[in-house]
Every structure is written in C-alpha cells, then in structure tokens.
Amino acid sequence: MPAFHAPVLSNRELPPDATVLTVAIPEHLTLEPFQFAMLSMPADANFPFLPRPFSVYDARPGQWDFLIKRVGRGTGSLADARPGESIYVAGPVGNGITKLPRDRRPIGVAGGVGIAPFLALYREWMAGRVDFGAQKPLLLFGGRTRDMLYDLERFTALPIEVRCSTDDGSFGAKGRVTALLEHALTEGPADVLCCGPDPMMEAVAAVCARANTPCRLSLETFMACGYGVCNACAVKVKDERFPQGFRYDRCCVDGPVFDAATLVHAH
Amino acid sequence: MLDVRIGPIELMNPVISASGCYGQALESEAFVDAHVPGALLLKTITLHPRAGNPPPRIVEVAGGILNSIGLPNKGIERWLTETFPKVRGHASRLFLNIAGERTDEWPRIAARIGATPGIDALELNISCPNVEQGGLPFARDPETVARLVRVVKNETPIPLIVKLAPESPDIGGIALAAQENGAIAVSLINTIRAMAIDWRSRKPKLGYGFGGLSGPAVKPVALRLVYEVARRVSIPVIGIGGIATADDVLEFLVAGATAVQVGTAVFRDPRAIQSIVDTLPTLLAEANVGHIRELTGTLRMPGSR
C-alpha cells in the first residue's frame, strides 16, 4: 500500500453537509471496490492528529474520488480542501469485493454516506472487473431526509435498479431502508452487501438472518494507523476457541467487509 | 556517522521502532524497508494469548493520542512458531518486547525464548498502563525491578532492556536497579496514564476507561526524564516520547539518550522512520557534528559546571 501526497483536483459540494473530493493519485494504482484510504491534511500538525478512513468513492486512472461528510474537525478540514492544496493519502487498504454469488440477486443496502463504496462497485461491475452474474443489481438507499441520499442522481443513472427510503418521507418510501429490504428479500434469492450507520447495519443483519440470506457489512471504526499495526480498530468476531466466545479482528486489514453472521453485534 | 552501540549491540543508526507501533513488522514493510530502522522492536508478547481491551481503544487529544489497546497478542508459543519465522533475519536488528501478567510469568516467557538465535534483545515491558495487575506496579519499586531483571536474566542469555514508566516516584532508582542487575539499557518513557471524558454521557472515551498518552504532547516530559535518568546510570538510555522528526531525535540525544524509539508518529505517517533516518545526516552536517554519538549527553544546563 503506498502513501503519498495527492493534489486536490476538484471539490464538488453536496449541500448541506458533504462534498466529493477528487484527488490525483499515481497512475498505476488499482482498486477493489470497498477498499478505503486513510486521509489527512498535512498542514494540521497536531489536531486532528490522525488520518481518517474513507471508502474510495470512484476510481479512474490517476484519480480517486472521496465522499466526505462533515462530522467534526477531521472531516471538516478534508471537506474544506481546495484545488491547489494536497491531502495525505495512504491506500488502498482492506478486503475489497471482486465477486458476488452469480445465482443470487446482489442487493446493496446503503445508509447516508454509507453509499460511498457502492459507486466503485457498480462501475467495476460495468467494466467487467467484478462478477455478479446476470441479474440486475438492486440498490436500496436510505437516508434521514432527501438531502442525505447523497449524490442520488449518479446512482439512478447507472444500469441498476434503485429504491429509496427516507425517515421523513421527503423522497421514496417513508420509513427505514430495512422495510425495503424485507420486501426485496421476498422477491427471490439475494446476496446482501451493506454499508451505513452501525444501528442500521445491525438491523439489516437481523433481517437477513431471519430470511436466511447471506449478508456482508462494511464496517467503520475509529482507526489510528489504517495499515494493521496499531490494533485500535478492534471488531468483535465470534470465535469459540476463546473462553469469552469472541476474538478481536482489525477492521482495517481483516475488514472492512465482514460476514454479518460472524460478528458479535452490540445490541 | 549514525552508528551507535547499545551494550554489546551495534546499531547502524539510533532509530528504533517503538513497541506496539510497528506491529510484527510485516505490516509496515509496505512503507519502509525493515532494514531501515537501527532495530525493529516488535509489539509486546505475553505468556498466554491476549484478546486486548474493548474498543474504543484509541482517542485523539491535543498533540497526540490516548490508547488502551491492551497488549493483544497470540502468546509466546504461537509467536515463536508462527510469527518469528516470518520476521527472523528481516531486520538489521530484531528486538522483542515481552511482558508478564503475573510475577511468575516473566521467567517462564524468558525460559521459552531461551537462547533463540535471531532475537538481539528483549525489552521488558514493566510499564504498560493498560494491563490489569500488569506491569505498572513493577515499574514503581527498584527492589521488584531488580528481582525481575535477575529472574529473567537467569533464564535467557539475550541482552535485556528495561522499559520504564514515567510515573515512577524514583525512576532514577529503578533505572539503577536495572543496571546493577545486568540490563544493557533502559528505555523511557512508556505512555503516561491518562483519561479522556465525554461529559455529556459521563463516560470515559476509551473502552477501558484509562489509557496511555503518547505523541508530541509527551515529548517535554520524556526529555526531562531522559535527562534525569541519563545522569544516574552509565548504561545507555533509549529515549521515547513524541519523536516525529530528526530534530526530535537529536534533542533526545543531547538530553542523554544513545538511541531513540519512534512510535505514535508512524500512525500519522507510516514513512516517518524513513524520513527521520534520511534527514539525520543533513542535520549533523549542517551543525558540523562529525558523528551522532558526539551529541549524547551534551546538554548545557544553566548553572551546571
């Protein structure tokens, strides 16, 4: 995994609270969808001290996009980066998705900025580098409001089926994305890949478990290094070899994608 | 111009990876050739496997981080059979950090390692703030440290380095106890026991409650302690604490250190050790210092003779 300073090429605001940052990367870098990179602003010497993990939103030769939601000072300083500045990038890291079962419909379930890794997934599928089989992929995209269905137009323009939900009913079905999922799982055998807030992912895992449907979750934890040495990004994974019944895996290099059935969920 | 000597061990430069910040070296090789640091110091291994502490295990604070990782590791047996063969011979020098969870475990780990070729030194972690009934009490009392070094030394001919906690009431006395019982060096400081609090939830921000502070924030404390300890002992002192640049390294040397360890900085920049090693010769040349060893202990303290 290389680490480098990446010149910012553009910053496209997604009001009210997100932005798509396009940076220049070494031409030879390749990406597997759902891999991520650690990003920071080199100028911030002491705070935020650590880089932050972001899924690569879109990958083109020599360019990566990142979908960045302003949450605190770390994300804020990155979202403020402008052409002419450079950001620090270490990546790609993590277990990407290179194929999904061919005999099940691939269902993506995204919550808010959890949509980020799906763009690269569908684009790699369109380019023939990720194998899904013949079924048209279905994306279920949920957000609290229409504003939080980030960059929705880019997904509805893809040759996939998109169904949306918002908590307030401002777009798509009113309610939670899990309701869309429960319905979609009645339509035939499916394989679920999910990225979003932790409570949403737990709910999605529970729906899939009840429907006996394979489900993988793309997790995010706080990370210090992002390359496997610090052991900060501990994820509880079921393991009967340990007296407590679980072990800790590292989200960064053992994940970020985990089989939902192997995880010890918080609730 | 960069080679230094830690007891019987020659290092081609004084920059060592700090325990816990280089994993088992394999992960960092993507960024920095494992032969670049003067020595690779690998993360703490205990007698039995440890899962580590509940997350969150790291939180950012001004000028650094708090961690409560909790020494997750596969235990000495699996380390020797599974990990060691992959890293053996991969580095200029290989140091291993070990810790006993109870007093009687120290000699057992040492005995299991014995005279294993390829491990150039053992660093005794008597100062981790994140282990229940763990090292911290050892580091607070010269008598206990003396006994510990003796029992470990009885079980292994590998040279011993003792890693000291910053909170010890008599850190100089502990360093002396280590020296008198055959340690080839002391390393300091381990992280400073600290807290971060979310007042709204009334909860600590770390899953373990407490953590250890590291990063640039601790450098002034570490410099002062290295200065004090180096005046008390004749064995080499290895300076640790917030080192991120070549200038930081040279500050520790002037304070009295013979070598240094770089830890937290590699989380922010995985190439930090490479940059530091590359920059040292330039800084020395600019200051007309012929060899890096000439700097050790050259602090001109006001009022001193």
mmCIF file with all atom_site columns, C-alpha atoms in Angstrom, chain A residues 80-195:
data_model
loop_
_atom_site.group_PDB
_atom_site.id
_atom_site.type_symbol
_atom_site.label_atom_id
_atom_site.label_alt_id
_atom_site.label_comp_id
_atom_site.label_asym_id
_atom_site.label_entity_id
_atom_site.label_seq_id
_atom_site.pdbx_PDB_ins_code
_atom_site.Cartn_x
_atom_site.Cartn_y
_atom_site.Cartn_z
_atom_site.occupancy
_atom_site.B_iso_or_equiv
_atom_site.pdbx_formal_charge
_atom_site.auth_seq_id
_atom_site.auth_comp_id
_atom_site.auth_asym_id
_atom_site.auth_atom_id
_atom_site.pdbx_PDB_model_num
ATOM 1   C CA . ASP A 1 80  ? -12.531 22.245  3.033   1.00 0.00 ? 80  ASP A CA 1
ATOM 2   C CA . ALA A 1 81  ? -9.592  21.144  0.852   1.00 0.00 ? 81  ALA A CA 1
ATOM 3   C CA . ARG A 1 82  ? -9.453  23.106  -2.388  1.00 0.00 ? 82  ARG A CA 1
ATOM 4   C CA . PRO A 1 83  ? -7.674  22.695  -5.738  1.00 0.00 ? 83  PRO A CA 1
ATOM 5   C CA . GLY A 1 84  ? -4.098  23.838  -5.249  1.00 0.00 ? 84  GLY A CA 1
ATOM 6   C CA . GLU A 1 85  ? -3.841  22.044  -1.916  1.00 0.00 ? 85  GLU A CA 1
ATOM 7   C CA . SER A 1 86  ? -2.728  18.457  -1.338  1.00 0.00 ? 86  SER A CA 1
ATOM 8   C CA . ILE A 1 87  ? -4.052  15.852  1.039   1.00 0.00 ? 87  ILE A CA 1
ATOM 9   C CA . TYR A 1 88  ? -2.164  12.919  2.524   1.00 0.00 ? 88  TYR A CA 1
ATOM 10  C CA . VAL A 1 89  ? -3.412  9.562   1.224   1.00 0.00 ? 89  VAL A CA 1
ATOM 11  C CA . ALA A 1 90  ? -2.410  6.051   2.321   1.00 0.00 ? 90  ALA A CA 1
ATOM 12  C CA . GLY A 1 91  ? -4.209  3.317   0.461   1.00 0.00 ? 91  GLY A CA 1
ATOM 13  C CA . PRO A 1 92  ? -5.889  1.380   -0.890  1.00 0.00 ? 92  PRO A CA 1
ATOM 14  C CA . VAL A 1 93  ? -6.323  -0.889  2.112   1.00 0.00 ? 93  VAL A CA 1
ATOM 15  C CA . GLY A 1 94  ? -8.794  -3.565  3.159   1.00 0.00 ? 94  GLY A CA 1
ATOM 16  C CA . ASN A 1 95  ? -10.530 -6.569  1.659   1.00 0.00 ? 95  ASN A CA 1
ATOM 17  C CA . GLY A 1 96  ? -12.244 -5.367  -1.480  1.00 0.00 ? 96  GLY A CA 1
ATOM 18  C CA . ILE A 1 97  ? -15.137 -7.014  -3.305  1.00 0.00 ? 97  ILE A CA 1
ATOM 19  C CA . THR A 1 98  ? -14.156 -8.735  -6.525  1.00 0.00 ? 98  THR A CA 1
ATOM 20  C CA . LYS A 1 99  ? -17.086 -11.071 -6.958  1.00 0.00 ? 99  LYS A CA 1
ATOM 21  C CA . LEU A 1 100 ? -20.527 -11.824 -5.613  1.00 0.00 ? 100 LEU A CA 1
ATOM 22  C CA . PRO A 1 101 ? -22.562 -15.018 -5.938  1.00 0.00 ? 101 PRO A CA 1
ATOM 23  C CA . ARG A 1 102 ? -23.857 -15.461 -9.501  1.00 0.00 ? 102 ARG A CA 1
ATOM 24  C CA . ASP A 1 103 ? -27.011 -17.338 -8.504  1.00 0.00 ? 103 ASP A CA 1
ATOM 25  C CA . ARG A 1 104 ? -28.413 -14.652 -6.182  1.00 0.00 ? 104 ARG A CA 1
ATOM 26  C CA . ARG A 1 105 ? -29.515 -11.112 -6.866  1.00 0.00 ? 105 ARG A CA 1
ATOM 27  C CA . PRO A 1 106 ? -26.950 -8.668  -5.490  1.00 0.00 ? 106 PRO A CA 1
ATOM 28  C CA . ILE A 1 107 ? -28.690 -6.226  -3.169  1.00 0.00 ? 107 ILE A CA 1
ATOM 29  C CA . GLY A 1 108 ? -26.755 -3.226  -1.931  1.00 0.00 ? 108 GLY A CA 1
ATOM 30  C CA . VAL A 1 109 ? -28.111 -1.533  1.181   1.00 0.00 ? 109 VAL A CA 1
ATOM 31  C CA . ALA A 1 110 ? -26.723 1.917   1.860   1.00 0.00 ? 110 ALA A CA 1
ATOM 32  C CA . GLY A 1 111 ? -27.444 4.441   4.609   1.00 0.00 ? 111 GLY A CA 1
ATOM 33  C CA . GLY A 1 112 ? -26.402 8.080   4.132   1.00 0.00 ? 112 GLY A CA 1
ATOM 34  C CA . VAL A 1 113 ? -22.697 8.397   3.300   1.00 0.00 ? 113 VAL A CA 1
ATOM 35  C CA . GLY A 1 114 ? -22.597 4.600   3.512   1.00 0.00 ? 114 GLY A CA 1
ATOM 36  C CA . ILE A 1 115 ? -23.390 4.883   -0.187  1.00 0.00 ? 115 ILE A CA 1
ATOM 37  C CA . ALA A 1 116 ? -19.739 5.710   -0.858  1.00 0.00 ? 116 ALA A CA 1
ATOM 38  C CA . PRO A 1 117 ? -18.253 2.277   -1.661  1.00 0.00 ? 117 PRO A CA 1
ATOM 39  C CA . PHE A 1 118 ? -21.165 1.316   -3.938  1.00 0.00 ? 118 PHE A CA 1
ATOM 40  C CA . LEU A 1 119 ? -20.320 3.643   -6.803  1.00 0.00 ? 119 LEU A CA 1
ATOM 41  C CA . ALA A 1 120 ? -16.950 1.983   -7.358  1.00 0.00 ? 120 ALA A CA 1
ATOM 42  C CA . LEU A 1 121 ? -18.623 -1.422  -7.018  1.00 0.00 ? 121 LEU A CA 1
ATOM 43  C CA . TYR A 1 122 ? -21.160 -0.795  -9.781  1.00 0.00 ? 122 TYR A CA 1
ATOM 44  C CA . ARG A 1 123 ? -18.647 0.906   -12.036 1.00 0.00 ? 123 ARG A CA 1
ATOM 45  C CA . GLU A 1 124 ? -16.244 -2.011  -11.704 1.00 0.00 ? 124 GLU A CA 1
ATOM 46  C CA . TRP A 1 125 ? -19.126 -4.371  -12.437 1.00 0.00 ? 125 TRP A CA 1
ATOM 47  C CA . MET A 1 126 ? -19.981 -2.356  -15.566 1.00 0.00 ? 126 MET A CA 1
ATOM 48  C CA . ALA A 1 127 ? -16.317 -2.578  -16.601 1.00 0.00 ? 127 ALA A CA 1
ATOM 49  C CA . GLY A 1 128 ? -16.430 -6.372  -16.231 1.00 0.00 ? 128 GLY A CA 1
ATOM 50  C CA . ARG A 1 129 ? -13.974 -6.456  -13.340 1.00 0.00 ? 129 ARG A CA 1
ATOM 51  C CA . VAL A 1 130 ? -16.467 -7.523  -10.657 1.00 0.00 ? 130 VAL A CA 1
ATOM 52  C CA . ASP A 1 131 ? -18.593 -10.563 -11.399 1.00 0.00 ? 131 ASP A CA 1
ATOM 53  C CA . PHE A 1 132 ? -22.258 -10.598 -10.285 1.00 0.00 ? 132 PHE A CA 1
ATOM 54  C CA . GLY A 1 133 ? -23.733 -12.998 -12.791 1.00 0.00 ? 133 GLY A CA 1
ATOM 55  C CA . ALA A 1 134 ? -26.608 -11.965 -14.994 1.00 0.00 ? 134 ALA A CA 1
ATOM 56  C CA . GLN A 1 135 ? -29.072 -10.423 -12.528 1.00 0.00 ? 135 GLN A CA 1
ATOM 57  C CA . LYS A 1 136 ? -29.574 -6.678  -12.481 1.00 0.00 ? 136 LYS A CA 1
ATOM 58  C CA . PRO A 1 137 ? -28.270 -5.345  -9.169  1.00 0.00 ? 137 PRO A CA 1
ATOM 59  C CA . LEU A 1 138 ? -30.674 -3.696  -6.756  1.00 0.00 ? 138 LEU A CA 1
ATOM 60  C CA . LEU A 1 139 ? -29.598 -0.764  -4.589  1.00 0.00 ? 139 LEU A CA 1
ATOM 61  C CA . LEU A 1 140 ? -31.655 0.165   -1.540  1.00 0.00 ? 140 LEU A CA 1
ATOM 62  C CA . PHE A 1 141 ? -30.651 3.644   -0.448  1.00 0.00 ? 141 PHE A CA 1
ATOM 63  C CA . GLY A 1 142 ? -31.921 5.117   2.801   1.00 0.00 ? 142 GLY A CA 1
ATOM 64  C CA . GLY A 1 143 ? -31.391 8.464   4.500   1.00 0.00 ? 143 GLY A CA 1
ATOM 65  C CA . ARG A 1 144 ? -32.998 10.571  7.170   1.00 0.00 ? 144 ARG A CA 1
ATOM 66  C CA . THR A 1 145 ? -34.031 13.134  4.534   1.00 0.00 ? 145 THR A CA 1
ATOM 67  C CA . ARG A 1 146 ? -33.694 13.579  0.764   1.00 0.00 ? 146 ARG A CA 1
ATOM 68  C CA . ASP A 1 147 ? -30.504 15.604  1.403   1.00 0.00 ? 147 ASP A CA 1
ATOM 69  C CA . MET A 1 148 ? -28.902 12.525  2.874   1.00 0.00 ? 148 MET A CA 1
ATOM 70  C CA . LEU A 1 149 ? -29.435 10.430  -0.227  1.00 0.00 ? 149 LEU A CA 1
ATOM 71  C CA . TYR A 1 150 ? -26.046 11.723  -1.271  1.00 0.00 ? 150 TYR A CA 1
ATOM 72  C CA . ASP A 1 151 ? -25.372 12.061  -4.997  1.00 0.00 ? 151 ASP A CA 1
ATOM 73  C CA . LEU A 1 152 ? -28.513 10.017  -5.776  1.00 0.00 ? 152 LEU A CA 1
ATOM 74  C CA . GLU A 1 153 ? -28.527 11.099  -9.445  1.00 0.00 ? 153 GLU A CA 1
ATOM 75  C CA . ARG A 1 154 ? -25.252 9.334   -10.086 1.00 0.00 ? 154 ARG A CA 1
ATOM 76  C CA . PHE A 1 155 ? -26.789 6.060   -8.958  1.00 0.00 ? 155 PHE A CA 1
ATOM 77  C CA . THR A 1 156 ? -30.108 6.392   -10.764 1.00 0.00 ? 156 THR A CA 1
ATOM 78  C CA . ALA A 1 157 ? -28.088 6.995   -13.948 1.00 0.00 ? 157 ALA A CA 1
ATOM 79  C CA . LEU A 1 158 ? -26.426 3.561   -13.610 1.00 0.00 ? 158 LEU A CA 1
ATOM 80  C CA . PRO A 1 159 ? -27.916 0.413   -15.228 1.00 0.00 ? 159 PRO A CA 1
ATOM 81  C CA . ILE A 1 160 ? -29.120 -0.807  -11.850 1.00 0.00 ? 160 ILE A CA 1
ATOM 82  C CA . GLU A 1 161 ? -32.435 -0.688  -10.002 1.00 0.00 ? 161 GLU A CA 1
ATOM 83  C CA . VAL A 1 162 ? -32.549 1.904   -7.208  1.00 0.00 ? 162 VAL A CA 1
ATOM 84  C CA . ARG A 1 163 ? -35.193 2.073   -4.476  1.00 0.00 ? 163 ARG A CA 1
ATOM 85  C CA . CYS A 1 164 ? -35.061 4.813   -1.869  1.00 0.00 ? 164 CYS A CA 1
ATOM 86  C CA . SER A 1 165 ? -36.437 5.486   1.566   1.00 0.00 ? 165 SER A CA 1
ATOM 87  C CA . THR A 1 166 ? -36.307 8.498   3.838   1.00 0.00 ? 166 THR A CA 1
ATOM 88  C CA . ASP A 1 167 ? -37.218 8.657   7.509   1.00 0.00 ? 167 ASP A CA 1
ATOM 89  C CA . ASP A 1 168 ? -39.308 11.794  6.919   1.00 0.00 ? 168 ASP A CA 1
ATOM 90  C CA . GLY A 1 169 ? -40.840 10.661  3.622   1.00 0.00 ? 169 GLY A CA 1
ATOM 91  C CA . SER A 1 170 ? -39.265 13.565  1.701   1.00 0.00 ? 170 SER A CA 1
ATOM 92  C CA . PHE A 1 171 ? -38.231 11.096  -1.017  1.00 0.00 ? 171 PHE A CA 1
ATOM 93  C CA . GLY A 1 172 ? -39.065 7.487   -1.820  1.00 0.00 ? 172 GLY A CA 1
ATOM 94  C CA . ALA A 1 173 ? -40.747 5.281   0.718   1.00 0.00 ? 173 ALA A CA 1
ATOM 95  C CA . LYS A 1 174 ? -41.312 6.789   4.153   1.00 0.00 ? 174 LYS A CA 1
ATOM 96  C CA . GLY A 1 175 ? -39.514 4.830   6.838   1.00 0.00 ? 175 GLY A CA 1
ATOM 97  C CA . ARG A 1 176 ? -36.432 2.731   7.242   1.00 0.00 ? 176 ARG A CA 1
ATOM 98  C CA . VAL A 1 177 ? -34.458 1.086   4.485   1.00 0.00 ? 177 VAL A CA 1
ATOM 99  C CA . THR A 1 178 ? -34.872 -2.234  6.312   1.00 0.00 ? 178 THR A CA 1
ATOM 100 C CA . ALA A 1 179 ? -38.548 -2.204  5.281   1.00 0.00 ? 179 ALA A CA 1
ATOM 101 C CA . LEU A 1 180 ? -37.451 -2.008  1.628   1.00 0.00 ? 180 LEU A CA 1
ATOM 102 C CA . LEU A 1 181 ? -35.048 -4.851  2.293   1.00 0.00 ? 181 LEU A CA 1
ATOM 103 C CA . GLU A 1 182 ? -37.678 -7.088  3.902   1.00 0.00 ? 182 GLU A CA 1
ATOM 104 C CA . HIS A 1 183 ? -39.834 -6.641  0.819   1.00 0.00 ? 183 HIS A CA 1
ATOM 105 C CA . ALA A 1 184 ? -36.938 -7.175  -1.619  1.00 0.00 ? 184 ALA A CA 1
ATOM 106 C CA . LEU A 1 185 ? -35.980 -10.422 0.068   1.00 0.00 ? 185 LEU A CA 1
ATOM 107 C CA . THR A 1 186 ? -39.431 -11.848 -0.774  1.00 0.00 ? 186 THR A CA 1
ATOM 108 C CA . GLU A 1 187 ? -38.688 -11.421 -4.482  1.00 0.00 ? 187 GLU A CA 1
ATOM 109 C CA . GLY A 1 188 ? -36.098 -14.171 -4.781  1.00 0.00 ? 188 GLY A CA 1
ATOM 110 C CA . PRO A 1 189 ? -32.713 -15.398 -3.598  1.00 0.00 ? 189 PRO A CA 1
ATOM 111 C CA . ALA A 1 190 ? -30.435 -12.486 -2.783  1.00 0.00 ? 190 ALA A CA 1
ATOM 112 C CA . ASP A 1 191 ? -26.985 -11.627 -1.535  1.00 0.00 ? 191 ASP A CA 1
ATOM 113 C CA . VAL A 1 192 ? -26.761 -8.505  0.622   1.00 0.00 ? 192 VAL A CA 1
ATOM 114 C CA . LEU A 1 193 ? -23.898 -6.076  0.940   1.00 0.00 ? 193 LEU A CA 1
ATOM 115 C CA . CYS A 1 194 ? -24.475 -3.212  3.381   1.00 0.00 ? 194 CYS A CA 1
ATOM 116 C CA . CYS A 1 195 ? -22.757 -0.016  4.465   1.00 0.00 ? 195 CYS A CA 1
#
